Short mmCIF file of C-alpha atoms in Angstrom, two decimals:
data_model
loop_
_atom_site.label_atom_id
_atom_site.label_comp_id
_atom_site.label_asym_id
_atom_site.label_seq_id
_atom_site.Cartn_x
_atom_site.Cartn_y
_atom_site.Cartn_z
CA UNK A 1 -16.35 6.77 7.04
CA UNK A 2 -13.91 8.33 9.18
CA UNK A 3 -10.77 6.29 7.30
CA UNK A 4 -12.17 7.33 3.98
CA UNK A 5 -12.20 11.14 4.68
CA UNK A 6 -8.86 10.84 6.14
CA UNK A 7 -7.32 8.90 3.50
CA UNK A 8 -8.99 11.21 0.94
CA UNK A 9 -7.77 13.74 2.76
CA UNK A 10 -4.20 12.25 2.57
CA UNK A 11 -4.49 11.95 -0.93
CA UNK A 12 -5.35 15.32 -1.66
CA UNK A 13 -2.54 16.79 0.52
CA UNK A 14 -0.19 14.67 -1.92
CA UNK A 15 -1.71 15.89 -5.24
CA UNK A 16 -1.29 19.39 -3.71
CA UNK A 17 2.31 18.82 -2.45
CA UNK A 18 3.03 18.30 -6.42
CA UNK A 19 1.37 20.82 -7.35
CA UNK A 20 2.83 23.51 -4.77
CA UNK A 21 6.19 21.83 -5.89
CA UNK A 22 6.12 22.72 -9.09
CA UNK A 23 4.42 26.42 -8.61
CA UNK A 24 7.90 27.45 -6.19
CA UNK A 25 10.16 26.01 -7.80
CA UNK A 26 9.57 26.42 -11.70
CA UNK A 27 7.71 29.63 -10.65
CA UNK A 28 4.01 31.00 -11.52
CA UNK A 29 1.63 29.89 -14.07
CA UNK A 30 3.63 27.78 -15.83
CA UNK A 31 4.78 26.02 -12.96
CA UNK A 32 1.12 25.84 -11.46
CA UNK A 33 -0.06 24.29 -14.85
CA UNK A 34 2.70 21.86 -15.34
CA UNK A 35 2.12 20.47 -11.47
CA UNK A 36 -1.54 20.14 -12.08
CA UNK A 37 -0.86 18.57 -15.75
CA UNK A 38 1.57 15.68 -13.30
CA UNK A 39 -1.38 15.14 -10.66
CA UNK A 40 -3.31 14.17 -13.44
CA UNK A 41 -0.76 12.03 -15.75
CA UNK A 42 0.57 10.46 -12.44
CA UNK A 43 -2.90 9.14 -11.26
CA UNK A 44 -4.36 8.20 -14.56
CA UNK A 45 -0.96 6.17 -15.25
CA UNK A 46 -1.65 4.28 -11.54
CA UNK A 47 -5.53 3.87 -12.63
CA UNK A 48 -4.17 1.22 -15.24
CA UNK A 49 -1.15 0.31 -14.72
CA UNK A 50 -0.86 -0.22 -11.04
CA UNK A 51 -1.08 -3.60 -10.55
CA UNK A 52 0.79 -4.43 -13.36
CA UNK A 53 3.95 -2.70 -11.69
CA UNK A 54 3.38 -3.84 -8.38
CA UNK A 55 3.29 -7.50 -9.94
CA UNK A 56 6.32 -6.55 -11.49
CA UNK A 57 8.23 -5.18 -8.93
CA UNK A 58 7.74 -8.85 -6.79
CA UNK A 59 8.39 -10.73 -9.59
CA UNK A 60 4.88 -12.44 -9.33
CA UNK A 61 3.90 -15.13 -11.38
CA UNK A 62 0.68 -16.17 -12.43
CA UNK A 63 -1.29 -19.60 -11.15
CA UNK A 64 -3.77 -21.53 -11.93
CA UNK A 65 -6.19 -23.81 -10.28
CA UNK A 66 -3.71 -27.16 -11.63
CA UNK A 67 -0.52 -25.44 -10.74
CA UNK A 68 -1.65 -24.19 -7.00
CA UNK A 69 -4.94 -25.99 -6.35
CA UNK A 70 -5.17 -25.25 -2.79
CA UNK A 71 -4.54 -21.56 -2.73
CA UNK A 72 -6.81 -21.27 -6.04
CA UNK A 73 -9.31 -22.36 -4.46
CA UNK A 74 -9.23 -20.58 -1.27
CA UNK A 75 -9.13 -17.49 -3.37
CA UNK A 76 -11.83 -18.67 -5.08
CA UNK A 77 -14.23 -19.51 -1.88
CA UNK A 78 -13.44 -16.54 -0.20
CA UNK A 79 -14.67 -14.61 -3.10
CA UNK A 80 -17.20 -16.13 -3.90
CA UNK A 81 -18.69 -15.43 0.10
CA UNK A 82 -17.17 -11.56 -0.72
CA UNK A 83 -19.55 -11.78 -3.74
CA UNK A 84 -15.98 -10.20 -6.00
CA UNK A 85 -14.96 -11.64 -9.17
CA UNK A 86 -12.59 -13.99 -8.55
CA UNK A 87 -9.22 -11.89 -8.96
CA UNK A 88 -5.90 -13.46 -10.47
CA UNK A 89 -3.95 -15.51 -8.18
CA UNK A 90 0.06 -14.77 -8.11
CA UNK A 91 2.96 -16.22 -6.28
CA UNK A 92 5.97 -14.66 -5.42
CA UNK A 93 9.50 -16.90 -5.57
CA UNK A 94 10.30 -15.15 -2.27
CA UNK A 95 10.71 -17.56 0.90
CA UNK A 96 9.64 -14.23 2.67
CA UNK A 97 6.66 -15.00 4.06
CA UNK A 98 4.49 -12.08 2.66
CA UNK A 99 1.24 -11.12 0.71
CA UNK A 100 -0.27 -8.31 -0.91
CA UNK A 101 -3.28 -7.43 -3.44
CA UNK A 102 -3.55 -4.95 -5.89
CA UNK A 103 -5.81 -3.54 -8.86
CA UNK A 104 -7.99 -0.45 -9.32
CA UNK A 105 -11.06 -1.93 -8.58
CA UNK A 106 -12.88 -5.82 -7.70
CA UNK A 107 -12.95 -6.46 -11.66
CA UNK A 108 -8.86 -5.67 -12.30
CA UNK A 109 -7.61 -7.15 -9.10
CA UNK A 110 -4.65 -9.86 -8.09
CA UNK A 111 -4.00 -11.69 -5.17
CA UNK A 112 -0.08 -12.48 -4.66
CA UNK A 113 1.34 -14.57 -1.59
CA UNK A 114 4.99 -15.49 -1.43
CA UNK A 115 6.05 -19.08 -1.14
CA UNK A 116 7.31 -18.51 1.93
CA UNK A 117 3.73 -17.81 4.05
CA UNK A 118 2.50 -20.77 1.71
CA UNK A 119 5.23 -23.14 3.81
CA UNK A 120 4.79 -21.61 7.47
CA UNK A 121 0.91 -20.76 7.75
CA UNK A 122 -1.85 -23.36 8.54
CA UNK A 123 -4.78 -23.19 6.17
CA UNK A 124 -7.11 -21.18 8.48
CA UNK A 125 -4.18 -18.59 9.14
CA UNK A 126 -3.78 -18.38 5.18
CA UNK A 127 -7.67 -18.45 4.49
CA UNK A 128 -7.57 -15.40 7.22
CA UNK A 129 -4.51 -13.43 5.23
CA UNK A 130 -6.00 -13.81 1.86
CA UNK A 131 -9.26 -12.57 3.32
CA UNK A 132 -7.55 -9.33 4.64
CA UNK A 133 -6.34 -9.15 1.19
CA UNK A 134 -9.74 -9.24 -0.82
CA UNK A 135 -10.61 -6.70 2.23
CA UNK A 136 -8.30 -4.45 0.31
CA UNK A 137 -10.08 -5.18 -2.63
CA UNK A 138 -13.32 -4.58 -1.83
CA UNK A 139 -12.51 -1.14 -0.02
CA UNK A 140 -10.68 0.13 -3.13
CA UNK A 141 -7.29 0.34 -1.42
CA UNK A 142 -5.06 -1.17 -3.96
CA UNK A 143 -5.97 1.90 -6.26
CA UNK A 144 -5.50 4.35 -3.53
CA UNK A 145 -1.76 2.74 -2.12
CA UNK A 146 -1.05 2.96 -6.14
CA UNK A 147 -1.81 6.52 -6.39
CA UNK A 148 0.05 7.67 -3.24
CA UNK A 149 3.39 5.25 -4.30
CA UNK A 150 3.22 6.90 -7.98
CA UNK A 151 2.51 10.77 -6.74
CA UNK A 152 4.95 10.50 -4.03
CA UNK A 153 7.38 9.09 -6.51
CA UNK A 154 7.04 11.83 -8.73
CA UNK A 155 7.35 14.59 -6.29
CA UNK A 156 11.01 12.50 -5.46
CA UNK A 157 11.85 12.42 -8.81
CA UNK A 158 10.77 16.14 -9.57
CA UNK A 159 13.08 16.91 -6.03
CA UNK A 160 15.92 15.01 -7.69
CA UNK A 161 15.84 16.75 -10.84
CA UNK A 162 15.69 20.37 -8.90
CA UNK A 163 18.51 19.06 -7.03
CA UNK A 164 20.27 18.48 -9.92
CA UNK A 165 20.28 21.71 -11.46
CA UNK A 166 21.54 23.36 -8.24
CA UNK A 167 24.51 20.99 -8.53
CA UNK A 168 24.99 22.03 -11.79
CA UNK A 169 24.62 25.72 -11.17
CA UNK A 170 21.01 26.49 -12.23
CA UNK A 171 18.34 27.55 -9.51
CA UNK A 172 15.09 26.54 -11.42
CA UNK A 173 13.26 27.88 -14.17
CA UNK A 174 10.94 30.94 -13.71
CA UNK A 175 8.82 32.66 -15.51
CA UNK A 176 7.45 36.42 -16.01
CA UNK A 177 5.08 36.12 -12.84
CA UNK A 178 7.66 35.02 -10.28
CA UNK A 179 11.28 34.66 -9.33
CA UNK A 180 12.86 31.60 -7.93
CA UNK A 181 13.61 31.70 -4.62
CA UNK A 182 17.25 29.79 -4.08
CA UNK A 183 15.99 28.59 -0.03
CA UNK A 184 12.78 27.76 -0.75
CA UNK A 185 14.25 25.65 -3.86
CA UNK A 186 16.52 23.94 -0.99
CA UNK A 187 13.84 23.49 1.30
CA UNK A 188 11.54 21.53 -1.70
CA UNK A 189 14.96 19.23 -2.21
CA UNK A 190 15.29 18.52 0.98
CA UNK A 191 11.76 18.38 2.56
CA UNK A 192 9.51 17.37 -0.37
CA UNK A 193 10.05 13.57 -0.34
CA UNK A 194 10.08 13.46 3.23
CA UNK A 195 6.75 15.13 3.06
CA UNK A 196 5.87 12.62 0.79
CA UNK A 197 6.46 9.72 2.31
CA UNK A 198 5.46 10.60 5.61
CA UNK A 199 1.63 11.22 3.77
CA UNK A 200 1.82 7.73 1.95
CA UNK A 201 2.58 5.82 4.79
CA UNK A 202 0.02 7.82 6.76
CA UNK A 203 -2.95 6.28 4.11
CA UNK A 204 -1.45 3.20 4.45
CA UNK A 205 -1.80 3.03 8.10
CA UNK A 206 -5.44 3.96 8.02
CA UNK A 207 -6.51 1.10 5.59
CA UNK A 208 -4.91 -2.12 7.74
CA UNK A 209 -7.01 -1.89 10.51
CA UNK A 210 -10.03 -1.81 7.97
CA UNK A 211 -9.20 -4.72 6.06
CA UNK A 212 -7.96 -6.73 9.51
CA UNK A 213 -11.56 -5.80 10.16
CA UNK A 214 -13.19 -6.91 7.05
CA UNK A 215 -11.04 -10.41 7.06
CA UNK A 216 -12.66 -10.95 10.25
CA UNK A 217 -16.42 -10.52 9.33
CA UNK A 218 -15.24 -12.76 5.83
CA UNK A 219 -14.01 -15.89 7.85
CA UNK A 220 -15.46 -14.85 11.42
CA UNK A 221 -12.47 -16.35 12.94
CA UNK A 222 -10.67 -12.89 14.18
CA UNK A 223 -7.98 -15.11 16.48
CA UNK A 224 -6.83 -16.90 13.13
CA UNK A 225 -5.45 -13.57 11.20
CA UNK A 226 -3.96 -11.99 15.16
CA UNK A 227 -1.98 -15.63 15.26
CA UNK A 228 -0.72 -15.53 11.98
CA UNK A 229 0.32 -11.58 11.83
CA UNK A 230 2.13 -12.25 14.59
CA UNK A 231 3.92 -15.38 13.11
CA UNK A 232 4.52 -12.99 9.76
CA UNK A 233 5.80 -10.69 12.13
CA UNK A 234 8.89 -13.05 13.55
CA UNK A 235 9.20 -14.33 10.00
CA UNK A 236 9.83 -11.22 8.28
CA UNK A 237 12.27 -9.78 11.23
CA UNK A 238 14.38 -12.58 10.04
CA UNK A 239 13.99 -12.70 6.38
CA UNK A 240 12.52 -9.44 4.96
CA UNK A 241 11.23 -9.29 1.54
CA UNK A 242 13.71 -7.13 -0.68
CA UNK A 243 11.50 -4.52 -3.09
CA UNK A 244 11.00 -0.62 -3.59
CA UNK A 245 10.00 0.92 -0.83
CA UNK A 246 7.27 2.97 -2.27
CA UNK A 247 5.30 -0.53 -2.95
CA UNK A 248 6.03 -1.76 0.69
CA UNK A 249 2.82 -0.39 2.41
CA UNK A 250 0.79 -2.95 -0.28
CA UNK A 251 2.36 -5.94 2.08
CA UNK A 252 0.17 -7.26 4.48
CA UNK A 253 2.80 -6.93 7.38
CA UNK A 254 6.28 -4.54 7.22
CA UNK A 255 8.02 -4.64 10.50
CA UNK A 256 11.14 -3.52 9.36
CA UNK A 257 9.43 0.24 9.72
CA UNK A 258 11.01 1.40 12.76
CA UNK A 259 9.20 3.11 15.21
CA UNK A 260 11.19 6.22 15.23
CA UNK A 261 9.07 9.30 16.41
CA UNK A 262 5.74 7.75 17.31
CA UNK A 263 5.95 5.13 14.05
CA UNK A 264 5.50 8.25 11.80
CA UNK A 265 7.60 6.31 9.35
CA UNK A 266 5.83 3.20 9.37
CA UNK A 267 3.72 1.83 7.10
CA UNK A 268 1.45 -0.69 8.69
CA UNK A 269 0.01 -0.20 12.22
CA UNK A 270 2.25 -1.94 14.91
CA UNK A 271 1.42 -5.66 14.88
CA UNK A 272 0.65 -5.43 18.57
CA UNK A 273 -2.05 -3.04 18.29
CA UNK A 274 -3.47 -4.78 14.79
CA UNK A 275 -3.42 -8.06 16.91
CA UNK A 276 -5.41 -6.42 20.28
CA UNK A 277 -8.08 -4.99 17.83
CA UNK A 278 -8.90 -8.37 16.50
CA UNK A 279 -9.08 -9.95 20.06
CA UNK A 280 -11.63 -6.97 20.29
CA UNK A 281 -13.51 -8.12 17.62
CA UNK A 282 -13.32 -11.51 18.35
CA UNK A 283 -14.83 -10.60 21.34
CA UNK A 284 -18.05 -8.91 19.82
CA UNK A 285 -18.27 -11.74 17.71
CA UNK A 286 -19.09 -14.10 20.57
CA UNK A 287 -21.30 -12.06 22.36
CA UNK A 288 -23.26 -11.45 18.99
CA UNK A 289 -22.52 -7.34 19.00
CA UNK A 290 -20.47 -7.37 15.86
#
């Protein structure tokens, strides 16, 4: 409960960051109504087209049970104990070894793994990544990472454009109510997007150690996903996967995020303290507490 006010929280702050945007720097009403009229066409577009982009943006392709038998029907057993609908099954041409779900809810959902993690993982470490994946699934965070990448990509975009006209000698539009303020048009430019991101990456780091948590009570082999996070980890230092940035917090593992001030630009957890957590778990597991 805690994660879910927080990231609702999060995503609130973002909706209202485009929103405040758009009342400075276009100025009073008409500014206030056109932010408000972006919140809204922003997250209705990532309501139903989310996963479609995020496919997209991999270059996912679609399997079936003939063409990928084993992974089909791992997805398939693990929803099937998940209780889900089984959701499509992707893979990525990518020898990044890598994995992410998406969809706005259990009934419009995708699994995609890269065909890298299919050629380095064991089956139990796969069975324990797609797991953590369905995780996201179940707790709705594929809708909510889609929502934060497609706000915070319009409040960059609406920072570019208000960059543009001060290149280009105009200082944003106003209206009767209000004047536009030249600094605090600077400011938005310069300090919007990093706002932005910073928030976005923020949900994203409350959601891993939920779903590390939920692939755990799924295959009740904890040790399984800590092994092969860790393996993902050293694979990816060497060969990270190459997509937009504002879909990188759907992957189950980024460690290319530095950890510059106190990993405030990360986007997953560090994989040491995702890794101790499990042990945790594992822990509980055995002694019949979890």
């Amino acid at each position: 409960m805690g994660n879910q006010f927080k990231t609702l929280a999060l995503l609130a702050a973002l909706s209202g960051l485009l929103i405040a945007i758009s009342y400075w720097v276009i100025g009073g009403t008409n500014g206030l109504m056109i932010g408000i009229g972006l919140a809204a066409v922003t997250n209705l577009f990532s309501w139903y087209q989310s996963d479609k982009i995020a496919l997209a943006v991999y270059r996912a392709q679609p399997v079936n049970e003939s063409q990928a038998p084993g992974l089909y029907r791992m997805v398939q057993r693990l929803s099937q104990r998940a209780q889900i609908p089984m959701p499509g099954v992707y893979i990525v041409p990518s020898q990044t070894a890598n994995a992410f779900a998406t969809g706005r809810d259990p009934e419009h959902a995708a699994v995609a793994v890269t065909e890298g993690i299919l050629n380095i993982l064991p089956e139990d470490e796969l069975e324990a990544v797609i797991a953590h994946e369905l995780s996201h699934i179940i707790n709705r965070d594929t809708l909510t990472q889609a929502v934060a990448a497609t706000v915070a990509g319009a409040i960059s975009f609406l920072a570019q454009m208000v960059s543009y006209s001060l290149w280009f000698g105009g200082a944003g539009s106003r209206d009767n109510d209000r004047g536009g303020n030249p600094l605090g048009i600077l400011l938005t430019v310069v300090l919007a997007p990093l706002a932005a991101t910073v928030i976005q990456l923020a949900i994203s780091r409350t959601r891993e150690f939920s779903a590390d948590a939920g692939s755990a009570r799924l295959t009740g082999n904890p040790r399984a996903l800590a092994r092969a996070l860790q393996r993902l980890e050293t694979s990816a230092r060497q060969l990270p996967l190459d997509a937009n940035p504002a879909f990188e917090p759907l992957l189950i593992i980024n460690p290319i995020s530095g950890k510059f001030l106190g990993n405030l630009f990360s986007s997953h957890p560090s994989t040491e303290a995702r890794v101790a957590q499990l042990l945790k778990l594992e822990q509980q597991i055995q002694t019949n507490t979890y």
